[in-house]
PDB file of C-alpha atoms in Angstrom:
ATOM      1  CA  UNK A  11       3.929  25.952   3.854  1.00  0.00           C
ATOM      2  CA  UNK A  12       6.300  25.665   7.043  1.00  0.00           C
ATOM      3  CA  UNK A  13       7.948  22.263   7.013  1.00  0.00           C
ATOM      4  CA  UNK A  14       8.175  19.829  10.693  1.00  0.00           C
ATOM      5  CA  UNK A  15       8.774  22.434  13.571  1.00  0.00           C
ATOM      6  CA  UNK A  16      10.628  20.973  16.662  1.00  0.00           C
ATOM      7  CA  UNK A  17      12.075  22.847  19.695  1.00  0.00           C
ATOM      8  CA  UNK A  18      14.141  23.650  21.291  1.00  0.00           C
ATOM      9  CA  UNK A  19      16.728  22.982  18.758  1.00  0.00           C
ATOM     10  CA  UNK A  20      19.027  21.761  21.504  1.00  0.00           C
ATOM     11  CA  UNK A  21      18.558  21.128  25.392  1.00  0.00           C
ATOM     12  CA  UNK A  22      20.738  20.221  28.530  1.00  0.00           C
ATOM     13  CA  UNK A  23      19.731  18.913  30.978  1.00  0.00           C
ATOM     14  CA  UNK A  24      21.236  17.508  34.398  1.00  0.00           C
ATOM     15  CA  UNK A  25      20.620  13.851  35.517  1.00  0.00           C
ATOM     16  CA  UNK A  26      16.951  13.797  37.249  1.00  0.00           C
ATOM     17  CA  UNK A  27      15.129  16.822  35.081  1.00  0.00           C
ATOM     18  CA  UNK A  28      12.465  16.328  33.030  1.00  0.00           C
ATOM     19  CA  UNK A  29      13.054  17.246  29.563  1.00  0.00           C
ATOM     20  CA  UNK A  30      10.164  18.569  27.360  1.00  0.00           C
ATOM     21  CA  UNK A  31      10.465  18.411  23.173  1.00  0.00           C
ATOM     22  CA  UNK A  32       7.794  20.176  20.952  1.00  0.00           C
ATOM     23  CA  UNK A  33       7.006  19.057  17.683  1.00  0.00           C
ATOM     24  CA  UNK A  34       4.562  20.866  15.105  1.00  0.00           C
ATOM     25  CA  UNK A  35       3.511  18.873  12.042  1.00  0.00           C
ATOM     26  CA  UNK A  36       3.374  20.360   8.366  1.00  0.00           C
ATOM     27  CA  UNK A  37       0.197  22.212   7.946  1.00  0.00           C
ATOM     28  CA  UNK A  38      -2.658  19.478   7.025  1.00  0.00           C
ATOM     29  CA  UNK A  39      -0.907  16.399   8.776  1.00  0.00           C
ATOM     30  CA  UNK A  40      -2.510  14.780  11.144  1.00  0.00           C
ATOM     31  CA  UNK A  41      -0.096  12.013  12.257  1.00  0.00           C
ATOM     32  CA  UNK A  42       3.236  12.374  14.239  1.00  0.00           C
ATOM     33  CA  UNK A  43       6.240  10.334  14.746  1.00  0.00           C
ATOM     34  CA  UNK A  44       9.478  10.071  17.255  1.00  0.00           C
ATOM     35  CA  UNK A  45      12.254   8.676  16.809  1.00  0.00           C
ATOM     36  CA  UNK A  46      15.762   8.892  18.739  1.00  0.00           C
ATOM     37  CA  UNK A  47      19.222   8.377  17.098  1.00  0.00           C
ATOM     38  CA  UNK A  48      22.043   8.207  19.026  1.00  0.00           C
ATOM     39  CA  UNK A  49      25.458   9.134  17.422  1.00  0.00           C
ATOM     40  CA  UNK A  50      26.491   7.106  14.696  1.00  0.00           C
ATOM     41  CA  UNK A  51      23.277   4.856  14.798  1.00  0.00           C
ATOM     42  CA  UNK A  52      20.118   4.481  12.664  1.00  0.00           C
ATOM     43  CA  UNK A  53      16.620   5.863  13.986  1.00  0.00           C
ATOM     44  CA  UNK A  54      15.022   4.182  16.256  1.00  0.00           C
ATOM     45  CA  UNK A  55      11.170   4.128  16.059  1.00  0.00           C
ATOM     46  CA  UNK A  56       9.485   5.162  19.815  1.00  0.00           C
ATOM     47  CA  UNK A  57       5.665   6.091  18.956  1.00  0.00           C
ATOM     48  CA  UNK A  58       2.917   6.872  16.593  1.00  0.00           C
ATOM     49  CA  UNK A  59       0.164   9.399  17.312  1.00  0.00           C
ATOM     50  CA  UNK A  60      -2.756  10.863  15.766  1.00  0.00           C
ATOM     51  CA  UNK A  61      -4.640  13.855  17.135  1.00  0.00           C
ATOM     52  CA  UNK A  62      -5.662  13.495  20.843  1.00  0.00           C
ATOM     53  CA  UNK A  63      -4.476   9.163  20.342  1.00  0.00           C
ATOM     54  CA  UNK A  64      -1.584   6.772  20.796  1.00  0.00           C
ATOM     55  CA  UNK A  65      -1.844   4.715  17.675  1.00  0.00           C
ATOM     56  CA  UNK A  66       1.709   2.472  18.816  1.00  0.00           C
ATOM     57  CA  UNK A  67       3.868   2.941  21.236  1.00  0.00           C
ATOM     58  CA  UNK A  68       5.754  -0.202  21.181  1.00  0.00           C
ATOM     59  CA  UNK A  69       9.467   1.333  20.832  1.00  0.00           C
ATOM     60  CA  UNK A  70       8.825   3.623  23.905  1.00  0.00           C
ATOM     61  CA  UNK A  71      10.339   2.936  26.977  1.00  0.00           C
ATOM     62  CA  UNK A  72       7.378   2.280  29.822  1.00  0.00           C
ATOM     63  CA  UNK A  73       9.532   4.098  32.185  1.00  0.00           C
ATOM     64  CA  UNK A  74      10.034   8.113  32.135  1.00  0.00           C
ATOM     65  CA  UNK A  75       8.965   8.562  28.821  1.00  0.00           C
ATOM     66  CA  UNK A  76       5.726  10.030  27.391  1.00  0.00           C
ATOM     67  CA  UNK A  77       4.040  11.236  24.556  1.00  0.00           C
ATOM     68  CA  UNK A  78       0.990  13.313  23.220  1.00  0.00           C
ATOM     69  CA  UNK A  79      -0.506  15.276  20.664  1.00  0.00           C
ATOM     70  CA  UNK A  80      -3.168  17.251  21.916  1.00  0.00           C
ATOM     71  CA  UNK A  81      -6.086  18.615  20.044  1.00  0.00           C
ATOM     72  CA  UNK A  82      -4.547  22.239  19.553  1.00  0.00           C
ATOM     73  CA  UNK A  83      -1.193  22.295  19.567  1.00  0.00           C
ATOM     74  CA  UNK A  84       2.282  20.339  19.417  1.00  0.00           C
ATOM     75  CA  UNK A  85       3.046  17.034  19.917  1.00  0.00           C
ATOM     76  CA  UNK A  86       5.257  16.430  22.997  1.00  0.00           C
ATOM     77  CA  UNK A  87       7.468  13.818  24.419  1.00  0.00           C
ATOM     78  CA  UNK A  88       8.552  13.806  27.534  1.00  0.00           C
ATOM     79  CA  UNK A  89      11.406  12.577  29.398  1.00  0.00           C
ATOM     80  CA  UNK A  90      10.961  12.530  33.217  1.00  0.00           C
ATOM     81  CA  UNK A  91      14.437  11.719  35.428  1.00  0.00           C
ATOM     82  CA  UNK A  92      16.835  11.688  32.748  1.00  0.00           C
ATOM     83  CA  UNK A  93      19.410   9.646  32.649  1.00  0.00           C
ATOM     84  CA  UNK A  94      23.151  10.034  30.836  1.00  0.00           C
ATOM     85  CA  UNK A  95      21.914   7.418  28.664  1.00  0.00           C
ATOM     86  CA  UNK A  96      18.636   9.772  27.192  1.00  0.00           C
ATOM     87  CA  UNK A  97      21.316  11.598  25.584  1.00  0.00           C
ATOM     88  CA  UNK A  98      20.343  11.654  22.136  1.00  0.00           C
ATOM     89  CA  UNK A  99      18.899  13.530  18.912  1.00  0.00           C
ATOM     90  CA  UNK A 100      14.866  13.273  18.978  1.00  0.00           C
ATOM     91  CA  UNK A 101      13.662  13.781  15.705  1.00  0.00           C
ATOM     92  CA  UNK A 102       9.665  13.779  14.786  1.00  0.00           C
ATOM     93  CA  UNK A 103       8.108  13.459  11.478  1.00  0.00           C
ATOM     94  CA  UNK A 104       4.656  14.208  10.163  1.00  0.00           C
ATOM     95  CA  UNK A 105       2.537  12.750   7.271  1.00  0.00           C
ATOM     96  CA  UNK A 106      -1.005  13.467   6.119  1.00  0.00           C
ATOM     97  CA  UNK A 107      -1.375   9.630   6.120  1.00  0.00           C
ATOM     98  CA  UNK A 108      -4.045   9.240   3.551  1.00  0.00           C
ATOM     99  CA  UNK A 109      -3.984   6.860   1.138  1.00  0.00           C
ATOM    100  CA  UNK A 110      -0.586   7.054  -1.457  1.00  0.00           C
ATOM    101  CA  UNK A 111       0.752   9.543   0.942  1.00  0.00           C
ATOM    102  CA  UNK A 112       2.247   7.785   3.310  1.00  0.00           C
ATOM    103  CA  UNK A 113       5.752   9.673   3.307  1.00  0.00           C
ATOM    104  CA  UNK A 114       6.987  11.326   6.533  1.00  0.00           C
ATOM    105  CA  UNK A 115       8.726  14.313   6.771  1.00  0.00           C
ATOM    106  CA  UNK A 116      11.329  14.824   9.673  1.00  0.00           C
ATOM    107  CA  UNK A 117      11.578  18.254  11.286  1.00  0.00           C
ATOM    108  CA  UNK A 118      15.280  19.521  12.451  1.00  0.00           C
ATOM    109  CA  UNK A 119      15.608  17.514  15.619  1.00  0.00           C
ATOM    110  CA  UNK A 120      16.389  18.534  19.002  1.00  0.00           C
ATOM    111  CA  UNK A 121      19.815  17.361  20.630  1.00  0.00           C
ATOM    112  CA  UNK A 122      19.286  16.409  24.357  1.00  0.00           C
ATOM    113  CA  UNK A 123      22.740  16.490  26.430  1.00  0.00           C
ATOM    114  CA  UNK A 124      22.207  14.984  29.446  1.00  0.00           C
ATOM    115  CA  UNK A 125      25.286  15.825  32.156  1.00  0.00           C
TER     116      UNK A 125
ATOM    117  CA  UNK B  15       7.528  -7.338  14.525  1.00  0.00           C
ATOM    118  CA  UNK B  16       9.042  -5.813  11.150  1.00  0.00           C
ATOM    119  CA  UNK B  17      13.195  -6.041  11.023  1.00  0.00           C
ATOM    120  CA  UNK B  18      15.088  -4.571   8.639  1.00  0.00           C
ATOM    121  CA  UNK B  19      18.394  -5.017   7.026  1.00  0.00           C
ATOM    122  CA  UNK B  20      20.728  -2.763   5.444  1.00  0.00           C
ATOM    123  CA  UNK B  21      24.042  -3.301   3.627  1.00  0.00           C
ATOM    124  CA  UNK B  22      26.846  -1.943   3.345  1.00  0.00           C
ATOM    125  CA  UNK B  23      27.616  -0.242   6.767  1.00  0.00           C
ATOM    126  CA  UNK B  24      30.239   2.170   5.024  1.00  0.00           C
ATOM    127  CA  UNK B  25      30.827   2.201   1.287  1.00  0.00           C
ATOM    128  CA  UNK B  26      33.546   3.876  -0.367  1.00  0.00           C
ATOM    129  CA  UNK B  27      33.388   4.932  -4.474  1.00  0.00           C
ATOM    130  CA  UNK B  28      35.121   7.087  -6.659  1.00  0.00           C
ATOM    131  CA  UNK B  29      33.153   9.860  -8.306  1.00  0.00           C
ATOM    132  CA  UNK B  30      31.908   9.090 -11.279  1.00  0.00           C
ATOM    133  CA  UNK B  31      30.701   5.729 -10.039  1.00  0.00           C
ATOM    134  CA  UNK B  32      28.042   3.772  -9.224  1.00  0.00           C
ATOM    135  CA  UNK B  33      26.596   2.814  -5.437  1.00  0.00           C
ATOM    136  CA  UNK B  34      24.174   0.229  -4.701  1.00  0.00           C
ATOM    137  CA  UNK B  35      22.975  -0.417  -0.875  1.00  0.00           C
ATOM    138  CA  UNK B  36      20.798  -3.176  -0.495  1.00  0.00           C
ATOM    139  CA  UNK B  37      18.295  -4.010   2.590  1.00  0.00           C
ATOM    140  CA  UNK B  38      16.286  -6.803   3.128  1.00  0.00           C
ATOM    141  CA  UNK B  39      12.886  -7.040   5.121  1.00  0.00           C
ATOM    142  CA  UNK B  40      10.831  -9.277   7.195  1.00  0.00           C
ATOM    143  CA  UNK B  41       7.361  -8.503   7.170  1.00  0.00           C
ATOM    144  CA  UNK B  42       5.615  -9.611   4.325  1.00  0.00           C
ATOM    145  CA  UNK B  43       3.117  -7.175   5.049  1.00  0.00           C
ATOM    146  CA  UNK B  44       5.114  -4.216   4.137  1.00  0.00           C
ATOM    147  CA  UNK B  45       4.149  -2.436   1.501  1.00  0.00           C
ATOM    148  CA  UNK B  46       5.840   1.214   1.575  1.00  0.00           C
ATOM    149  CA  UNK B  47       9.921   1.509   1.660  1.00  0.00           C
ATOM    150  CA  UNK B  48      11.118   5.382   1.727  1.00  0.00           C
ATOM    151  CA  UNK B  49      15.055   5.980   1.513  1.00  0.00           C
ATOM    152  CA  UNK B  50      16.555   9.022   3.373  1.00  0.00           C
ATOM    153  CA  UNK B  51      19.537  10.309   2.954  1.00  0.00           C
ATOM    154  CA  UNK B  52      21.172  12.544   6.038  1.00  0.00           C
ATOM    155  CA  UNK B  53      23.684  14.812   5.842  1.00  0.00           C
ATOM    156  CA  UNK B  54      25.869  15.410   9.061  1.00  0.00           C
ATOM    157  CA  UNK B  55      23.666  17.191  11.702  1.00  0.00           C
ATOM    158  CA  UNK B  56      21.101  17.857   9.931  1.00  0.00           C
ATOM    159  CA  UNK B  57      17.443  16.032   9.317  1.00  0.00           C
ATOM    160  CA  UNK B  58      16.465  12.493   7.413  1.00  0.00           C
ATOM    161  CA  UNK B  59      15.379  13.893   4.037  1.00  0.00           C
ATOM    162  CA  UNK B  60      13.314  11.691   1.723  1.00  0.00           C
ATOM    163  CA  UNK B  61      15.276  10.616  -1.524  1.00  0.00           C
ATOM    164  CA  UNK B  62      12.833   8.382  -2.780  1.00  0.00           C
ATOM    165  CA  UNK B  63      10.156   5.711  -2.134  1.00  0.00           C
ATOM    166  CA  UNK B  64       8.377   2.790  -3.605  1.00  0.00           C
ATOM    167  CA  UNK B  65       5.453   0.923  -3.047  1.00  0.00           C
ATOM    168  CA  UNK B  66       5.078  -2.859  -3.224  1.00  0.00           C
ATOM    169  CA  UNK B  67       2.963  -2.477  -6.719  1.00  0.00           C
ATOM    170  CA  UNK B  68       5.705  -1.296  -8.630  1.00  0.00           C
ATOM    171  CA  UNK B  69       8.935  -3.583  -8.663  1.00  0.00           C
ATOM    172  CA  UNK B  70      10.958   0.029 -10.088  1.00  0.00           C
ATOM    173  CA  UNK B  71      11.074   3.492 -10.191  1.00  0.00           C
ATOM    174  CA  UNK B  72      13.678   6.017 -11.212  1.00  0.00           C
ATOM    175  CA  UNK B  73      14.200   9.817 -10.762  1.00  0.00           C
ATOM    176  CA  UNK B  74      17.100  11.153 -12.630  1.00  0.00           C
ATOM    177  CA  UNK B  75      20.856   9.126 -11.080  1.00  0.00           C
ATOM    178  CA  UNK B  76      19.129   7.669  -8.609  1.00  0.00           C
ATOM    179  CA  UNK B  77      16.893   4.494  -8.655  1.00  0.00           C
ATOM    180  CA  UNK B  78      15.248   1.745  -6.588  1.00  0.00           C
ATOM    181  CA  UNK B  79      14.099  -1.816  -7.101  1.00  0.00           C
ATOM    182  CA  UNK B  80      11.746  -3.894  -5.498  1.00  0.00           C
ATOM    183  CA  UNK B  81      11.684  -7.784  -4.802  1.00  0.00           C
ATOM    184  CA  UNK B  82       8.387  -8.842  -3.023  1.00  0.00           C
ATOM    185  CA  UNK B  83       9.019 -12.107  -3.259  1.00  0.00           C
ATOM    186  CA  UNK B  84      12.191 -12.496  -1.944  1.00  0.00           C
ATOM    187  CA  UNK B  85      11.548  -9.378   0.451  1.00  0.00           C
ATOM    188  CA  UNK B  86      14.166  -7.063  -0.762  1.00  0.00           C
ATOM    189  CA  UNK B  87      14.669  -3.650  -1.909  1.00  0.00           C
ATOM    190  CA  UNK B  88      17.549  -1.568  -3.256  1.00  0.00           C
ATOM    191  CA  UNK B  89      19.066   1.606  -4.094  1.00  0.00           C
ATOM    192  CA  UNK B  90      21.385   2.391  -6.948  1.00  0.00           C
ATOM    193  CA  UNK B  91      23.012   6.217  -7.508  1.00  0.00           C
ATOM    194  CA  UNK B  92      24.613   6.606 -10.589  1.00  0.00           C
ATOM    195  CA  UNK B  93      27.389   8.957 -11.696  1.00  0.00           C
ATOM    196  CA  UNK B  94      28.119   9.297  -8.001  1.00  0.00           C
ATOM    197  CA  UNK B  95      28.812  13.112  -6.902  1.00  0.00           C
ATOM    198  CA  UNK B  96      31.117  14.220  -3.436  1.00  0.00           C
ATOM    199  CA  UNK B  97      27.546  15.780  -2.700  1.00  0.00           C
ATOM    200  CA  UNK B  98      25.902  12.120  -2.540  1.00  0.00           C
ATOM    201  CA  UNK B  99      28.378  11.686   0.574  1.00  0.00           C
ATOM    202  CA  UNK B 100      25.905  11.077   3.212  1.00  0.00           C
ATOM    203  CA  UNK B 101      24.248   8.356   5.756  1.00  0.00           C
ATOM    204  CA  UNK B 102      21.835   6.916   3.734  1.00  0.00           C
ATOM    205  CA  UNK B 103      18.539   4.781   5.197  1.00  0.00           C
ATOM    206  CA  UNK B 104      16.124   2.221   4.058  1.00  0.00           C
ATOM    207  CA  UNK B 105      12.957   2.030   5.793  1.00  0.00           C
ATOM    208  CA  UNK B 106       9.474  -0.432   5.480  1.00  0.00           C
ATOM    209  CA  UNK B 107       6.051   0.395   6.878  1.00  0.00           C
ATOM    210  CA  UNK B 108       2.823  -1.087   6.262  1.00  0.00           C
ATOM    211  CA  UNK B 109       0.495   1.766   4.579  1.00  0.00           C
ATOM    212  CA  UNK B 110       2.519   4.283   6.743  1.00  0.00           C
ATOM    213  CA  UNK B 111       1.527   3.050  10.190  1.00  0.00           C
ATOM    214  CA  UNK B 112       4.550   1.874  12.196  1.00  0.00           C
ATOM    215  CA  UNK B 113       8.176   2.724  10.186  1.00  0.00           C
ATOM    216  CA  UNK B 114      10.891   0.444  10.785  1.00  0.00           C
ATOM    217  CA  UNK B 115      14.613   2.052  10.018  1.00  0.00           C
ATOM    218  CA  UNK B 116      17.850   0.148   8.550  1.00  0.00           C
ATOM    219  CA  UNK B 117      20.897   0.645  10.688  1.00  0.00           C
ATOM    220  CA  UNK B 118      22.088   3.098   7.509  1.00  0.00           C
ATOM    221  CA  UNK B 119      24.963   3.103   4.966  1.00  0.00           C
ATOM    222  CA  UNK B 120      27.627   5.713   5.161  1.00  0.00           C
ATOM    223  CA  UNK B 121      28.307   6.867   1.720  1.00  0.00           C
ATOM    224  CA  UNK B 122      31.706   8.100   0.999  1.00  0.00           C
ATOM    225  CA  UNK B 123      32.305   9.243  -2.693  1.00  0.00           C
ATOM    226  CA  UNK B 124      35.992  10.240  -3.431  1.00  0.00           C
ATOM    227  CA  UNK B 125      36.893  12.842  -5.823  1.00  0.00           C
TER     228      UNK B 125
END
């Protein structure tokens, strides 16, 4: 059973590109998470989604960002006009989210350099 | 909106010894806290986790105890190991829905 998929593993970007980030769950789970960490910080939540839904959203900025998990396929967020300040590590996580299995399991990450 | 707590920042041990990192939490309608522990450049990996009906729960040197009341939660690794060395994180969610991340504890353990 693969484990959380993300890709690309790394990605740079120059100031006003859009950056695209592709998360697969763990076979079976139907709920996806992002989070950003910037170097030497904690992980910040940005949004919660279920297949073809935005459960929260609430630590995504309303500006440039996006997210969604289609009905086949990954999840992606999406970064429109990056800025310096998008630079970052993105990871996702996926749970099965059914009762006494709430635990989420984080993929690799990808590292977004914005120059 | 759930806030969470974590403390130390850094904390430095010799091997052999214990580590405790404590983190406190807001919403009283938490009721799942994971730890993670991440190793440089590479992913959050869950250590262990406890639910609000159980006030402790072990697995082998490392432990964690929960205070509902008092809305606190904390992790103690025993007979520390220079492979503990890591960022370690607290987290609370409510049934899985929403996560909410400590700002982490750099764990140093000397040999």
């Amino acid at each position: 059973n693969a484990g959380v998929m993300q890709n690309p593993r790394h990605l740079v970007r120059r100031r006003g590109q859009e950056a695209r980030l592709r998360c697969s769950p763990m076979k079976g789970h139907s709920h996806v998470y992002w989070y950003r960490q910037l170097p030497e910080e904690g992980l910040k939540f940005m949004v919660y989604l279920q297949k073809e839904n935005i459960i929260d959203e609430s630590g995504m900025p309303k500006e440039r960002f996006s997210a969604e998990f289609p009905k086949e396929g990954p999840s992606i967020l999406r970064i429109q006009q990056v800025v310096r300040g998008d630079s970052a590590a993105y990871f996702c996580a996926s749970s099965p989210f059914t009762a006494g299995r709430e635990t989420q399991y984080f993929g690799p990450g990808t590292r977004l350099l914005v120059l | 909106g759930e806030n969470v707590e974590q403390h130390p920042s850094t904390l430095s041990v010799q091997e052999g010894d214990s580590a405790v990192i404590k983190c406190t939490y807001s919403d009283s309608a938490s009721n799942y806290f994971p730890w993670y522990k991440q190793e440089l450049g590479k992913r959050p990996q869950l250590i262990i986790d406890i639910r609000s009906n159980v006030g402790e729960k072990k697995d082998q040197r490392i432990a964690v105890t929960l205070n509902k009341t008092a809305k606190h939660f904390s992790l103690h690794i025993t007979e520390t190991q220079p492979e503990d060395s890591a960022v370690y994180f607290c987290a609370a969610s409510e049934g899985g829905f929403k996560t909410i991340f400590g700002a982490g504890t750099r764990l140093f353990v000397k040999a």
